[in-house]
Short mmCIF file of C-alpha atoms and ligand atoms in Angstrom, two decimals:
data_model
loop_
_atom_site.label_atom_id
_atom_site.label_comp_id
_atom_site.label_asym_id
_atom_site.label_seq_id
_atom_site.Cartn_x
_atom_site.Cartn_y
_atom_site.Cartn_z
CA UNK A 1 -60.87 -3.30 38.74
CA UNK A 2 -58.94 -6.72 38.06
CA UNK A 3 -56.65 -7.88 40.55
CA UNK A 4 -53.46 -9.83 38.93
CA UNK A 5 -50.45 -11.29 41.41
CA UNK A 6 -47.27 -9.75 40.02
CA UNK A 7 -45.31 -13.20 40.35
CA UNK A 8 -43.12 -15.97 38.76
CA UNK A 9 -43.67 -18.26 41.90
CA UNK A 10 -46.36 -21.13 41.32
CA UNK A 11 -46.75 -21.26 44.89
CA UNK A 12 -47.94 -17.38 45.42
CA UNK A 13 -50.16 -18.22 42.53
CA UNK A 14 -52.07 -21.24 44.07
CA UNK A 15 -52.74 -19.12 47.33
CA UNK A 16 -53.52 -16.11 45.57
CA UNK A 17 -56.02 -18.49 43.16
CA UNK A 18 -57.53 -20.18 46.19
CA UNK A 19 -59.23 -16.59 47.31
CA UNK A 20 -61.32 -16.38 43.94
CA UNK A 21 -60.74 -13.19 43.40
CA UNK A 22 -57.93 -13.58 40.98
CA UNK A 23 -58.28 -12.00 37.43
CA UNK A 24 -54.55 -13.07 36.04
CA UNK A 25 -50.89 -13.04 36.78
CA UNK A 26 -48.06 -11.44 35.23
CA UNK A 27 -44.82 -12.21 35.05
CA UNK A 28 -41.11 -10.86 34.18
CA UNK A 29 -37.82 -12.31 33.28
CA UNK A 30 -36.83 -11.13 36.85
CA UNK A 31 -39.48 -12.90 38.50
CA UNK A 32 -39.23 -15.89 36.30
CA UNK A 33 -35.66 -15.95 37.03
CA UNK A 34 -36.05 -15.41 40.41
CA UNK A 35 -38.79 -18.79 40.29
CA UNK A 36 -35.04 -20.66 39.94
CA UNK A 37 -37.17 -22.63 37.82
CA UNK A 38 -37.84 -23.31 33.95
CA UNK A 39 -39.66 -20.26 31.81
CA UNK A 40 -42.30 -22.57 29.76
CA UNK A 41 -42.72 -25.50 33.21
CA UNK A 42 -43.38 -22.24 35.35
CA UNK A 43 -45.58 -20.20 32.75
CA UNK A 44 -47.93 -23.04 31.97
CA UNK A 45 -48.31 -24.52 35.34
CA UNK A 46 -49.43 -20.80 36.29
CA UNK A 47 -51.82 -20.97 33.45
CA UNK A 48 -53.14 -24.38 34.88
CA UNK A 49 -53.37 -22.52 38.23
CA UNK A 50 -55.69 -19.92 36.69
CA UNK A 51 -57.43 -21.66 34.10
CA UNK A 52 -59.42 -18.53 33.16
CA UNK A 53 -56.69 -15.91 33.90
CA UNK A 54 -54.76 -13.71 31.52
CA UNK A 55 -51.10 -14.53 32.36
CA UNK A 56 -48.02 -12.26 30.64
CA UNK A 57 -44.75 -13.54 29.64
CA UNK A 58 -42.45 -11.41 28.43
CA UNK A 59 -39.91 -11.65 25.43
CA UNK A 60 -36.56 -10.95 25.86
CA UNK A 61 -35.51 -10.65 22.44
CA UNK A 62 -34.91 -6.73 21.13
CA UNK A 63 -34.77 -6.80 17.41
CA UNK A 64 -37.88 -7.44 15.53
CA UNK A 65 -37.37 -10.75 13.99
CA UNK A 66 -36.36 -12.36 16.86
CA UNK A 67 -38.67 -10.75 19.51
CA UNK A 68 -41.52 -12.14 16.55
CA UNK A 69 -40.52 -15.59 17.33
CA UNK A 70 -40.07 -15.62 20.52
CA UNK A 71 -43.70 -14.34 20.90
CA UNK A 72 -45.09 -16.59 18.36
CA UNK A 73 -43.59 -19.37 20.34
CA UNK A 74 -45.06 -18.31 23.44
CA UNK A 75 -48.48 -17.37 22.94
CA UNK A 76 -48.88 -21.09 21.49
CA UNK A 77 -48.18 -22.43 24.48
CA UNK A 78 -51.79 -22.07 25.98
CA UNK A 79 -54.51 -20.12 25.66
CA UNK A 80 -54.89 -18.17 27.86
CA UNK A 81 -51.43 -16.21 27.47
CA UNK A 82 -50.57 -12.59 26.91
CA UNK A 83 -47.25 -11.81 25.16
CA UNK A 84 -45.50 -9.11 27.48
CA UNK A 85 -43.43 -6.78 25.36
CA UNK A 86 -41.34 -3.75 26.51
CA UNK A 87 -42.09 -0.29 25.09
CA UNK A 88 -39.26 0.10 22.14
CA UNK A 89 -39.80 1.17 18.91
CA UNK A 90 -39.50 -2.85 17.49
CA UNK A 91 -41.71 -3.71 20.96
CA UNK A 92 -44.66 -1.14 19.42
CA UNK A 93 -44.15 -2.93 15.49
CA UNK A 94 -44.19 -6.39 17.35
CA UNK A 95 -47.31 -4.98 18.72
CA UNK A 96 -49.03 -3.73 15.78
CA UNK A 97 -48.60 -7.64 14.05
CA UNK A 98 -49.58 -9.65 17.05
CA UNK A 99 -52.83 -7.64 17.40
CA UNK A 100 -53.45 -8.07 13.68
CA UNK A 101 -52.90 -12.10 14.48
CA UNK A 102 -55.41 -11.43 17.41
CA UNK A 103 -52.95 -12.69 19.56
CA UNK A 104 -53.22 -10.80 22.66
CA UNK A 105 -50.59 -8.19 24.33
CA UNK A 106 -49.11 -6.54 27.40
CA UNK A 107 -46.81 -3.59 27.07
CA UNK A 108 -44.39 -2.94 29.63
CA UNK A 109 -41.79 -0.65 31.14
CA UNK A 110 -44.13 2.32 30.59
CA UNK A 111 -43.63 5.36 32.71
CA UNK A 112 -45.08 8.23 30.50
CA UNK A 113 -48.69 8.97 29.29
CA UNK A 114 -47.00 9.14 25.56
CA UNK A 115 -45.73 5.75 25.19
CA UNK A 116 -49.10 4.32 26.19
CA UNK A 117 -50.39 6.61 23.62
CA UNK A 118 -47.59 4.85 21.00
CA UNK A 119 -49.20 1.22 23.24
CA UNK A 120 -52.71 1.92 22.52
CA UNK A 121 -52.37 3.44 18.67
CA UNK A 122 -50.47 -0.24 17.98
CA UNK A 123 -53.33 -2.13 19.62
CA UNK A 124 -52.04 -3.13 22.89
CA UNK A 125 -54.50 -5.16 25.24
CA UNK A 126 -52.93 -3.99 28.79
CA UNK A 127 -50.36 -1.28 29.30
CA UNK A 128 -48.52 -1.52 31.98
CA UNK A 129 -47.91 1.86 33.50
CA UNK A 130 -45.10 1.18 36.51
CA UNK A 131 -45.90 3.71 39.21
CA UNK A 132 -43.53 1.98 42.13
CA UNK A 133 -40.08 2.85 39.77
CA UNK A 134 -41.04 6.43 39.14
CA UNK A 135 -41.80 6.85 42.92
CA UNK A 136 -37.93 5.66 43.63
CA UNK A 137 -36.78 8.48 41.32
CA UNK A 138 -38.78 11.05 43.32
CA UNK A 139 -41.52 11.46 40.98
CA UNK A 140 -45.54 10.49 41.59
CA UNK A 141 -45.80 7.22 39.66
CA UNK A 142 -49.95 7.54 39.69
CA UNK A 143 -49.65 10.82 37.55
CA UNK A 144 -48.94 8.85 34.51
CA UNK A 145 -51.67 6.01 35.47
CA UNK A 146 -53.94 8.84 35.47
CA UNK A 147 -53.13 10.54 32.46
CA UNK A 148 -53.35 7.01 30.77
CA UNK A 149 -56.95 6.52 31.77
CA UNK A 150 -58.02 9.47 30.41
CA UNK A 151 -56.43 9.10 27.07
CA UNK A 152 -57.71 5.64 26.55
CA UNK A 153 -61.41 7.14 27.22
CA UNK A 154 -60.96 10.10 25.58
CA UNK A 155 -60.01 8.64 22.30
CA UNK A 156 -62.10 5.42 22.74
CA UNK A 157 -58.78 2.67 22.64
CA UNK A 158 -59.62 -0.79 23.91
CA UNK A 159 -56.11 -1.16 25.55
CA UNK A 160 -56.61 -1.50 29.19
CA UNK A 161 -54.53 0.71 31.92
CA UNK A 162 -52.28 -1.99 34.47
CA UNK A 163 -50.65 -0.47 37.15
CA UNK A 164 -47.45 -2.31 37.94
CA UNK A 165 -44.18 -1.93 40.38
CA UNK A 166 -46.92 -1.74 43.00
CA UNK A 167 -44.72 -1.14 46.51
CA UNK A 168 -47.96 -0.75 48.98
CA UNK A 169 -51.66 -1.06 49.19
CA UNK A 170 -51.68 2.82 48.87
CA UNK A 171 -50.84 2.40 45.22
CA UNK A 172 -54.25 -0.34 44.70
CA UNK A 173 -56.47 2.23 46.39
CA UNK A 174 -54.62 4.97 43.83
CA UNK A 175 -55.09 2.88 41.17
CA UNK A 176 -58.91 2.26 42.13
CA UNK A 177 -59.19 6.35 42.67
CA UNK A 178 -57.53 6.37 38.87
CA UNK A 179 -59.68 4.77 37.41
CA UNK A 180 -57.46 1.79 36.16
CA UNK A 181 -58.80 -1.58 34.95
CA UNK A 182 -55.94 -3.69 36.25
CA UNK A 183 -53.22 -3.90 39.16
CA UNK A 184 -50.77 -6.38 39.28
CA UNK A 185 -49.59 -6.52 42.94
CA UNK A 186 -46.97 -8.51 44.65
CA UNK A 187 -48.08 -11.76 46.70
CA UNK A 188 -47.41 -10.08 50.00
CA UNK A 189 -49.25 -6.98 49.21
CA UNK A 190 -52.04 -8.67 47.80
CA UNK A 191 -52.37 -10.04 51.23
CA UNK A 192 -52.33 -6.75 53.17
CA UNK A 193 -55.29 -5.50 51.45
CA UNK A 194 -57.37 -7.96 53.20
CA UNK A 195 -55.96 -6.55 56.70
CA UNK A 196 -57.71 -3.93 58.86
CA UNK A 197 -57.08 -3.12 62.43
CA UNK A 198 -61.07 -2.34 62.76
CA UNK A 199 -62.14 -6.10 61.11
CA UNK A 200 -59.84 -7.76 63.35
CA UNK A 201 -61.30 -6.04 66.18
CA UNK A 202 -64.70 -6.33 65.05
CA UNK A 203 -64.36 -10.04 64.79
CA UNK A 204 -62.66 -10.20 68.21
CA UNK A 205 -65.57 -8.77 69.64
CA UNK A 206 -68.39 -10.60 68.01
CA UNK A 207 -66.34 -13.79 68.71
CA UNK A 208 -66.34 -13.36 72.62
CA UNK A 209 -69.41 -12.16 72.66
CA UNK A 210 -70.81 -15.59 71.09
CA UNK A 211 -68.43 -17.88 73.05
CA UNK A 212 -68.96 -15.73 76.41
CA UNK A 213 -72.87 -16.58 75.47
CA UNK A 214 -72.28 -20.47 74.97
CA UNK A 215 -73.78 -20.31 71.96
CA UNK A 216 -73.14 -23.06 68.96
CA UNK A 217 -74.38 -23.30 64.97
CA UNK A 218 -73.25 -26.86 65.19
O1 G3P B 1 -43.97 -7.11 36.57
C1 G3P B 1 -43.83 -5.82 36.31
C2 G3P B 1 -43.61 -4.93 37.47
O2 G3P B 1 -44.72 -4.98 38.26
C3 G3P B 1 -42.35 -5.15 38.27
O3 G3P B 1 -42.12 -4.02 38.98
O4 G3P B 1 -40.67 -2.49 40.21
O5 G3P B 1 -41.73 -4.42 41.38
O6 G3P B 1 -39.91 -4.82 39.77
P1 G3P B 1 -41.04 -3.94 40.17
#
């Protein structure tokens, strides 16, 4: 599964980028406004981050013709960019002419395993299913995510399944169980999947063990 961090902060990005196990990054206009910083300075300095990433940026245009330019405009600012467009009908048209440009996509704000159907039929590279918002309404997020997986297989789409809105490491292991090619996870979370009581222990042990021995490598 690819690991993205689900930030608009550059310096999240470098740390995250420094572990090598970063696939991409993906950003909102919440995040990016959050940043406190410009949208194109803080997109492309990401990109620079992860030179081989796929990074989203989302339009926030909703009508057609201007959600067109918009997306033009920012999937020429490097090359490794994916245009992040929210599941509405002139998001899934928008869609359906950036994949004939070959310019590549990420649909977001889906919750349901029929608007990444509508995602996938328009040619969407990721969909992002958000599992975190659906679990604040009382409902199991993962359903969806799962549902999604299986429909992309099933009817042999390209589009690959991103779970977003991720709240805890629970939700990366879901995703994992799911099936899912992508999770975007916050910066902090990211870092809690490396922790376990067990390693820490483990390396305790091992450690005064060694030192207890007077031993040396160096
Ligand atoms: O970036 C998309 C998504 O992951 C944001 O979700 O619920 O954490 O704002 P949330």
């Amino acid at each position: 599964m690819k690991l993205f961090v689900d930030t608009g902060d550059v310096e999240e990005v470098r740390r995250a980028a420094e572990w090598g196990i970063l696939d991409g990054v993906t950003t909102n206009p919440t995040l990016i406004a959050k940043s406190g910083k410009g949208f194109k300075e803080t997109v492309l300095k990401i990109c620079e981050l992860v030179p081989d990433g796929e990074i989203s940026a989302e339009v926030v245009a909703t009508d057609y013709d201007a959600m067109l330019k918009e997306a033009l405009e920012i999937s020429s600012w490097h090359k490794s960019i994916v245009v992040k467009v929210p599941l509405i009908e002139p998001g899934v048209r928008l869609v359906r002419t950036l994949t004939e440009k070959g310019i590549k996509t990420n649909v977001t704000l889906v919750f349901s395993v029929s608007q990444a159907l509508l995602a996938a039929k328009a040619g969407a590279t990721f969909i992002s299913n958000f599992v975190g918002r659906v679990d604040d309404i009382g409902n199991d997020g993962m359903d969806a995510v799962a549902d999604s997986v299986a429909m992309v297989a099933n009817y042999g789409f390209h589009s690959q399944i991103l779970v977003a809105s991720v709240r805890h490491p629970l939700h990366v292991v879901q995703a994992v169980n799911a099936g899912a090619h992508i999770a975007t996870v916050p910066f902090k979370i990211l870092q809690m999947l490396f922790k376990h009581p067990l390693t820490d222990a483990g390396l305790k042990r091992f450690l005064d063990d060694w030192n207890a021995a007077g031993l040396k490598i160096l």
